[in-house]
mmCIF file with all atom_site columns, C-alpha atoms in Angstrom:
data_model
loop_
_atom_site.group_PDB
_atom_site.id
_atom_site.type_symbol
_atom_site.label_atom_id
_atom_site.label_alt_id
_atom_site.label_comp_id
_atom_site.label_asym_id
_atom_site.label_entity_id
_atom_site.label_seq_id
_atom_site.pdbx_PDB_ins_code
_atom_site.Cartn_x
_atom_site.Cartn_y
_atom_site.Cartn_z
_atom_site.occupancy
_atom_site.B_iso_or_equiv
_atom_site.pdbx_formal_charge
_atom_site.auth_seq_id
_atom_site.auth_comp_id
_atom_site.auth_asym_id
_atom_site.auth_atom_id
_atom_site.pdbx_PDB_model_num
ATOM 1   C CA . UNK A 1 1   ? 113.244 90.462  79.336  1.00 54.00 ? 110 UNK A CA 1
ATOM 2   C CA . UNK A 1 2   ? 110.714 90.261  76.494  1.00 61.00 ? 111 UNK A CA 1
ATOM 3   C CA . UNK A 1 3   ? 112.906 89.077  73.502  1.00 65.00 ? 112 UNK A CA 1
ATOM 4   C CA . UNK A 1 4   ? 115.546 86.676  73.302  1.00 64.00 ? 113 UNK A CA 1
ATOM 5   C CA . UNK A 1 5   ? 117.515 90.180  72.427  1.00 65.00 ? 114 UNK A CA 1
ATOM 6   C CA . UNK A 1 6   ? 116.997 91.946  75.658  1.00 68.00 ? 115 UNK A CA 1
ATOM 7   C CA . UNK A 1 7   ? 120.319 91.090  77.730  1.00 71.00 ? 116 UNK A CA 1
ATOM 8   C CA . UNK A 1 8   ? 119.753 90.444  81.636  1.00 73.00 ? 117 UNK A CA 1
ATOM 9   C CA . UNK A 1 9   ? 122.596 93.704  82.221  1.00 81.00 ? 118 UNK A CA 1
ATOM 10  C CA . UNK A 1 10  ? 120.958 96.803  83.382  1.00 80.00 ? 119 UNK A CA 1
ATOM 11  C CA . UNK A 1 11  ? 121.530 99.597  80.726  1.00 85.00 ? 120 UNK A CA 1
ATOM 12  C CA . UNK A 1 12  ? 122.556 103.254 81.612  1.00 89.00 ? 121 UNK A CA 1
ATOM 13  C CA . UNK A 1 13  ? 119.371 104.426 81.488  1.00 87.00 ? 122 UNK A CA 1
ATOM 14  C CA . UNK A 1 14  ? 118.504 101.625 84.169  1.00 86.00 ? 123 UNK A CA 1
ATOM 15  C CA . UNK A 1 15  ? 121.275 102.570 86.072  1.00 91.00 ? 124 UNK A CA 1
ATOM 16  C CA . UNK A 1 16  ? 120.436 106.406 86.145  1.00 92.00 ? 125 UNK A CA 1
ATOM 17  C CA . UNK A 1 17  ? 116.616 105.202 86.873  1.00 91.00 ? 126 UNK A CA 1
ATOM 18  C CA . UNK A 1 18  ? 117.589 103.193 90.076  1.00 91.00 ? 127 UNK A CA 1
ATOM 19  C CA . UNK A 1 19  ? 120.124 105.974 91.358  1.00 94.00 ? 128 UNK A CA 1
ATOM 20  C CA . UNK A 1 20  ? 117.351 108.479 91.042  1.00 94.00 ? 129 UNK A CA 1
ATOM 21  C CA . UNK A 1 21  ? 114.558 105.656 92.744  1.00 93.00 ? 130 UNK A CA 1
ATOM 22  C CA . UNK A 1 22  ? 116.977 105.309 95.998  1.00 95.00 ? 131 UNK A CA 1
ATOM 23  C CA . UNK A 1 23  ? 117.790 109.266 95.738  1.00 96.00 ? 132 UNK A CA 1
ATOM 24  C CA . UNK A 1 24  ? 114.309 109.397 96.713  1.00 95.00 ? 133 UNK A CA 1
ATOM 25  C CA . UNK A 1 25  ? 113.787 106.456 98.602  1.00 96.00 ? 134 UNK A CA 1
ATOM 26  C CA . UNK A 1 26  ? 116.368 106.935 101.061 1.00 97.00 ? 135 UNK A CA 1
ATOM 27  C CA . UNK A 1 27  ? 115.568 110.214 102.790 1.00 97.00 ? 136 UNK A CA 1
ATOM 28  C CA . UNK A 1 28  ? 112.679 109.233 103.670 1.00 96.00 ? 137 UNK A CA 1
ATOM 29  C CA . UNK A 1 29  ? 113.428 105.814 104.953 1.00 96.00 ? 138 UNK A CA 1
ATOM 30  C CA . UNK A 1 30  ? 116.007 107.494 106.994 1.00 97.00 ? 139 UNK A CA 1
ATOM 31  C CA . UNK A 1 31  ? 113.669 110.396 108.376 1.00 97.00 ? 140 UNK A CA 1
ATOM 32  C CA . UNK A 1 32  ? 111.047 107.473 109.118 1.00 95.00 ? 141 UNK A CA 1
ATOM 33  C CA . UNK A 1 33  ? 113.762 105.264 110.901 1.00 97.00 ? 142 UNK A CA 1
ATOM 34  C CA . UNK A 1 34  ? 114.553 108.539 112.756 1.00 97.00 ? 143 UNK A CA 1
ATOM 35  C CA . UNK A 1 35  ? 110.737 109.297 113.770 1.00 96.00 ? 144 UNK A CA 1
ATOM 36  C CA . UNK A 1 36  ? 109.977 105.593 115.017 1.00 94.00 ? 145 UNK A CA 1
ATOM 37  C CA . UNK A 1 37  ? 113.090 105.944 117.448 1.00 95.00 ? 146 UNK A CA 1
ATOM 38  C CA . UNK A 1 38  ? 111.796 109.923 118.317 1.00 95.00 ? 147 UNK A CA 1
ATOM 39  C CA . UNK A 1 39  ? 108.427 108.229 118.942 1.00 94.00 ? 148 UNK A CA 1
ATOM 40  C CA . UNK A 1 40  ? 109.577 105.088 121.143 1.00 92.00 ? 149 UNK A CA 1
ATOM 41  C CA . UNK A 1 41  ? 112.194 106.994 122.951 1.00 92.00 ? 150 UNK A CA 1
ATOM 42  C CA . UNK A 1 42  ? 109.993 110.209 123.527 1.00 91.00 ? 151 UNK A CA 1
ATOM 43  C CA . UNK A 1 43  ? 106.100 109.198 122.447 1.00 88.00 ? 152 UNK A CA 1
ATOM 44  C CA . UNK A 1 44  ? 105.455 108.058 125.713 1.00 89.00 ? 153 UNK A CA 1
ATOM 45  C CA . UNK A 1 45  ? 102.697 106.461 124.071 1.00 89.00 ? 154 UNK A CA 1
ATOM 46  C CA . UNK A 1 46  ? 100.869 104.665 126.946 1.00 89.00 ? 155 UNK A CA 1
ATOM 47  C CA . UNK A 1 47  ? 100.760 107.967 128.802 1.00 88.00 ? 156 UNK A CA 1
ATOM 48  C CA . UNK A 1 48  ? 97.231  109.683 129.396 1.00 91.00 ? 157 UNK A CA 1
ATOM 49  C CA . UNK A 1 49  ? 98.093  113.114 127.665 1.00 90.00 ? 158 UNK A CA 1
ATOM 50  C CA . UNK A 1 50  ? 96.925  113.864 124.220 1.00 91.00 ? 159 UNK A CA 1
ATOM 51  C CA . UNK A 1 51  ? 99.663  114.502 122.512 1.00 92.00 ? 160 UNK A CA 1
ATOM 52  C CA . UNK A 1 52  ? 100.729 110.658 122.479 1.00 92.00 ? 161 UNK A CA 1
ATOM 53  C CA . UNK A 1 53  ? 98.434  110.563 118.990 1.00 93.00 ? 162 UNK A CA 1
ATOM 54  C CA . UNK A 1 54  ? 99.921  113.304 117.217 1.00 93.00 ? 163 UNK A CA 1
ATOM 55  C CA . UNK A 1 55  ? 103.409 111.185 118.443 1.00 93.00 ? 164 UNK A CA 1
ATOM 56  C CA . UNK A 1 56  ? 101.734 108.420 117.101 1.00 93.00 ? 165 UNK A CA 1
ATOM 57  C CA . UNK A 1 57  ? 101.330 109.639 113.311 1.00 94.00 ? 166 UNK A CA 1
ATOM 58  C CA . UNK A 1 58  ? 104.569 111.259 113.351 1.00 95.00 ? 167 UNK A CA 1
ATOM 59  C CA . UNK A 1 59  ? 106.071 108.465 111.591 1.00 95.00 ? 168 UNK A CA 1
ATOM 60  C CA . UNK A 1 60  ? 103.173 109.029 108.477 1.00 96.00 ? 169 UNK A CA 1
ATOM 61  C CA . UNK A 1 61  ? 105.040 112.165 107.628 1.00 96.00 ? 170 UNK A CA 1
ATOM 62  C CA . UNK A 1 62  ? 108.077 110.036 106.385 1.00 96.00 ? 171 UNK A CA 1
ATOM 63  C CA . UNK A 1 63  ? 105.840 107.474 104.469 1.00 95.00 ? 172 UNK A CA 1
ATOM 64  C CA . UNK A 1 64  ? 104.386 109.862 102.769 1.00 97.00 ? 173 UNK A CA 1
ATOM 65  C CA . UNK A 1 65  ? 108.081 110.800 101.513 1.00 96.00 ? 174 UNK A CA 1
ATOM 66  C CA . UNK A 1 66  ? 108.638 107.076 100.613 1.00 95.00 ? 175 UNK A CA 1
ATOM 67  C CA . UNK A 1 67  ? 104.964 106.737 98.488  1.00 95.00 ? 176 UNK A CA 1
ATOM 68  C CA . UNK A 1 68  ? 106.311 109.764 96.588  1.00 96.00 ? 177 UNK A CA 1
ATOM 69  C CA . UNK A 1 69  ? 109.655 107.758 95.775  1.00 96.00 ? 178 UNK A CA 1
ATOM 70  C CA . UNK A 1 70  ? 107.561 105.013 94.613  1.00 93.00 ? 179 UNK A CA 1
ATOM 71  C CA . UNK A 1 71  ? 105.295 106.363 92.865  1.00 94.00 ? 180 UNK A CA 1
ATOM 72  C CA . UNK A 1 72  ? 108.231 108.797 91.038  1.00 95.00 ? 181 UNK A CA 1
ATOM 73  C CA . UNK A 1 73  ? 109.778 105.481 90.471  1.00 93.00 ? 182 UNK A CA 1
ATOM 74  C CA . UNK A 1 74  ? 107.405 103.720 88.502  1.00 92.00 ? 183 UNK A CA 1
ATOM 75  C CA . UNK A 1 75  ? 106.472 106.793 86.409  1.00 93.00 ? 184 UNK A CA 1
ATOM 76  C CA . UNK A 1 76  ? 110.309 106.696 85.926  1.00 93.00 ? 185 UNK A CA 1
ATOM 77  C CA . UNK A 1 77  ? 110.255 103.437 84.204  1.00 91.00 ? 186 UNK A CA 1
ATOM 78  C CA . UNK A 1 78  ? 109.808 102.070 81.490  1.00 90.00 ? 187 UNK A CA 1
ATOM 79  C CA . UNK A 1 79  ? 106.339 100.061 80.390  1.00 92.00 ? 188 UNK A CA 1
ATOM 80  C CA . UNK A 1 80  ? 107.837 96.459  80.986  1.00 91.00 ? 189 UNK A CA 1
ATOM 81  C CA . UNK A 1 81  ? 109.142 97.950  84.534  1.00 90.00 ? 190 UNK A CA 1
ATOM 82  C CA . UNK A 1 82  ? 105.659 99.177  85.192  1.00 93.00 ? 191 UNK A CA 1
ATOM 83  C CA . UNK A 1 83  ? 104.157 95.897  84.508  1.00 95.00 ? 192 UNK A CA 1
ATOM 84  C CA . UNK A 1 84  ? 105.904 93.768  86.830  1.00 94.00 ? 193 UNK A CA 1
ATOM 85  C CA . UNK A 1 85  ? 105.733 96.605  89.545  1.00 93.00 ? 194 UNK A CA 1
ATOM 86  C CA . UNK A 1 86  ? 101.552 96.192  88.904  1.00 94.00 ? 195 UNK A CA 1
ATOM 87  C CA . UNK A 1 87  ? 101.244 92.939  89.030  1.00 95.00 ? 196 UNK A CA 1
ATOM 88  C CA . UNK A 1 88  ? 103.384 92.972  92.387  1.00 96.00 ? 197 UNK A CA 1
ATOM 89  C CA . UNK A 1 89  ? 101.129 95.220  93.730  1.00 95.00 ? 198 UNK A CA 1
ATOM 90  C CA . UNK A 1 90  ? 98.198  94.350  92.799  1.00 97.00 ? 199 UNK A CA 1
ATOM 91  C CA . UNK A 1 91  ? 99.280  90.896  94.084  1.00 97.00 ? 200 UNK A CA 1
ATOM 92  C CA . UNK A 1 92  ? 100.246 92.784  97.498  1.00 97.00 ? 201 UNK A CA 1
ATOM 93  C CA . UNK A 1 93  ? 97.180  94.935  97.916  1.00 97.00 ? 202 UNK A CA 1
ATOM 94  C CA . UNK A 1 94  ? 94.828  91.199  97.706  1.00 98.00 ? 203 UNK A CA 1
ATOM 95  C CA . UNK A 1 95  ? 97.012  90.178  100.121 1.00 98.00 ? 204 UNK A CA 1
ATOM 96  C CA . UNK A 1 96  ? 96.508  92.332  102.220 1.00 97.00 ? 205 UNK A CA 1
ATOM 97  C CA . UNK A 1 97  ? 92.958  93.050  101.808 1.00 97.00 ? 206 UNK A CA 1
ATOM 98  C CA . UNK A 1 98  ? 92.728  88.915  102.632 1.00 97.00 ? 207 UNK A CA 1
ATOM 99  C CA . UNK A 1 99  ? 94.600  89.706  105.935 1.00 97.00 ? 208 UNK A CA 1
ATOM 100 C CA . UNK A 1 100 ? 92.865  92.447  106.784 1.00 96.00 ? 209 UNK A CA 1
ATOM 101 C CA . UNK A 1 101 ? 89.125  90.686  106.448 1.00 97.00 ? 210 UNK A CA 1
ATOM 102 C CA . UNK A 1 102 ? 90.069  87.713  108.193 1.00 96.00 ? 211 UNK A CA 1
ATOM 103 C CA . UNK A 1 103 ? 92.026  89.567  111.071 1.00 95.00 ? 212 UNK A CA 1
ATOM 104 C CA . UNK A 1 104 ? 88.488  91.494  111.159 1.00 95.00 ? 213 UNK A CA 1
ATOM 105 C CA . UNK A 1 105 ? 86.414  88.345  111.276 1.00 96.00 ? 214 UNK A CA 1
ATOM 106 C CA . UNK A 1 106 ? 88.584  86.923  113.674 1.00 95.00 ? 215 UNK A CA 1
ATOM 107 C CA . UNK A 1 107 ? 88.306  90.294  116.064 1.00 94.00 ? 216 UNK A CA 1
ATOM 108 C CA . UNK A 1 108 ? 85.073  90.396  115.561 1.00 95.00 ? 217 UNK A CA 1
ATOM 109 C CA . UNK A 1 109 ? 84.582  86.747  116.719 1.00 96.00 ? 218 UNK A CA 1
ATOM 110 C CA . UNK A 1 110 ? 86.453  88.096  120.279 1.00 95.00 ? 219 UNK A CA 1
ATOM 111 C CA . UNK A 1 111 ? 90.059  87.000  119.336 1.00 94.00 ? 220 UNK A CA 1
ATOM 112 C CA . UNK A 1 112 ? 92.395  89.991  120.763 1.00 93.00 ? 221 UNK A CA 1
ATOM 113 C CA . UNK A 1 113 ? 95.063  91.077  117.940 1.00 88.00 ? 222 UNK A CA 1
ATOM 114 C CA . UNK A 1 114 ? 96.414  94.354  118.672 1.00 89.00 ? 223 UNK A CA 1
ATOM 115 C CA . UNK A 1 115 ? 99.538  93.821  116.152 1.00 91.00 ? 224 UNK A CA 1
ATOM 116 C CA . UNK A 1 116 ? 96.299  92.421  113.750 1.00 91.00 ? 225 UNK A CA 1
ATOM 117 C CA . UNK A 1 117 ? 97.434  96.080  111.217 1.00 91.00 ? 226 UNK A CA 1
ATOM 118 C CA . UNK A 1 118 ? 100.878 95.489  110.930 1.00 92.00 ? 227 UNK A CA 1
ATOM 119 C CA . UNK A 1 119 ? 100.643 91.310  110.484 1.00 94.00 ? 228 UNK A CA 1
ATOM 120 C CA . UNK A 1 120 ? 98.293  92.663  107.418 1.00 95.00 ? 229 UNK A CA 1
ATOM 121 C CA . UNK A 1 121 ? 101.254 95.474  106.308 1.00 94.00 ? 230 UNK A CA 1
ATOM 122 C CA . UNK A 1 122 ? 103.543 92.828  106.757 1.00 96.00 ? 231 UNK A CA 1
ATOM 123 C CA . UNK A 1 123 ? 101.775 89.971  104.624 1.00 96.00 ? 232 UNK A CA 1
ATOM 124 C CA . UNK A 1 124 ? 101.178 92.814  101.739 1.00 96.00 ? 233 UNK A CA 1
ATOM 125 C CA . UNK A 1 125 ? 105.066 94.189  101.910 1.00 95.00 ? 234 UNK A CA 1
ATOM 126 C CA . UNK A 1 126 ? 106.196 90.380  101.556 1.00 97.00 ? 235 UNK A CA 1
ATOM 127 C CA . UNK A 1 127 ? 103.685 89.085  98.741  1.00 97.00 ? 236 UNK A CA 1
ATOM 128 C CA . UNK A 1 128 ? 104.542 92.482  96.893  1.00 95.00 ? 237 UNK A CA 1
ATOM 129 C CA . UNK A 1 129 ? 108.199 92.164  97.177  1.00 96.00 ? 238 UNK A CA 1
ATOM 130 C CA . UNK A 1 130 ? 107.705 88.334  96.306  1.00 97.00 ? 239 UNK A CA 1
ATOM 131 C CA . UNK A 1 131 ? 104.831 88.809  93.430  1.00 96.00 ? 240 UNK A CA 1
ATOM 132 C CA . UNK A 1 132 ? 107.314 91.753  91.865  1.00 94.00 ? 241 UNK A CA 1
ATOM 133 C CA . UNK A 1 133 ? 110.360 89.403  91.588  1.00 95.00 ? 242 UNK A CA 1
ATOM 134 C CA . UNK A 1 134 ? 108.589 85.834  90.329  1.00 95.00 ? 243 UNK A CA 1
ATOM 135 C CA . UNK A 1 135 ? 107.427 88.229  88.016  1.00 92.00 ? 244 UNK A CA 1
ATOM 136 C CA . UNK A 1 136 ? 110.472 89.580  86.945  1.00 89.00 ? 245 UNK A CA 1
ATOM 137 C CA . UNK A 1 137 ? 112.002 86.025  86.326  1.00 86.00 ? 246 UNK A CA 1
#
């Protein structure tokens, strides 16, 4: 809210905003849910054949879908929207950036982290989500 006019109930224009965000969204969370289980199940990922790494970006194809949704999203909305979604990110990306570098230092250094990528991912999904909705307070 920006004025002690703004009410905290979404209007319709809200509304039809989020309907159209998850009528993006959730195809391709679903087609990415589907090619993580086509990958474990199938991958065979600690085999020897070559293949295993195109089975390994298989799941990209999806995530691309879902960067589309979120970028359609937040061209969708309106400036105040698009503010706290920034700061969220930007928020998220130093977050992650942060992870990355010291996972790097600390690989470099001889410390074994082969989940080191998704801790990172992980510590930039939560401080966005988290950034996004102190900001929206």
């Amino acid at each position: 809210m920006t004025s002690e006019l703004d009410t905290s109930v979404p209007s319709r224009r809200d509304r039809a905003r989020a309907v159209a965000y998850i009528r993006d969204l959730a195809p391709a969370m679903a087609a990415y849910v589907v090619a993580i289980v086509v990958v474990v199940a199938w991958g065979h990922l600690d085999g020897e054949s070559p293949w295993r790494f195109v089975w390994a970006l298989l799941p990209v194809l999806p995530v691309l879908g879902v960067v589309r949704a979120v970028v359609r999203g937040l061209r969708r909305s309106d400036e105040y929207a698009q503010l706290i979604q920034l700061r969220g990110l930007a928020v998220g990306f130093a977050v992650a950036m942060v992870a990355y570098v010291v996972l790097g230092m600390l690989t470099i250094a001889g410390l074994s982290t082969p989940a080191g990528p998704w801790i990172a991912f992980g510590a930039g999904m939560v401080s966005w989500a988290a950034a996004t909705a102190i900001a929206a307070r």
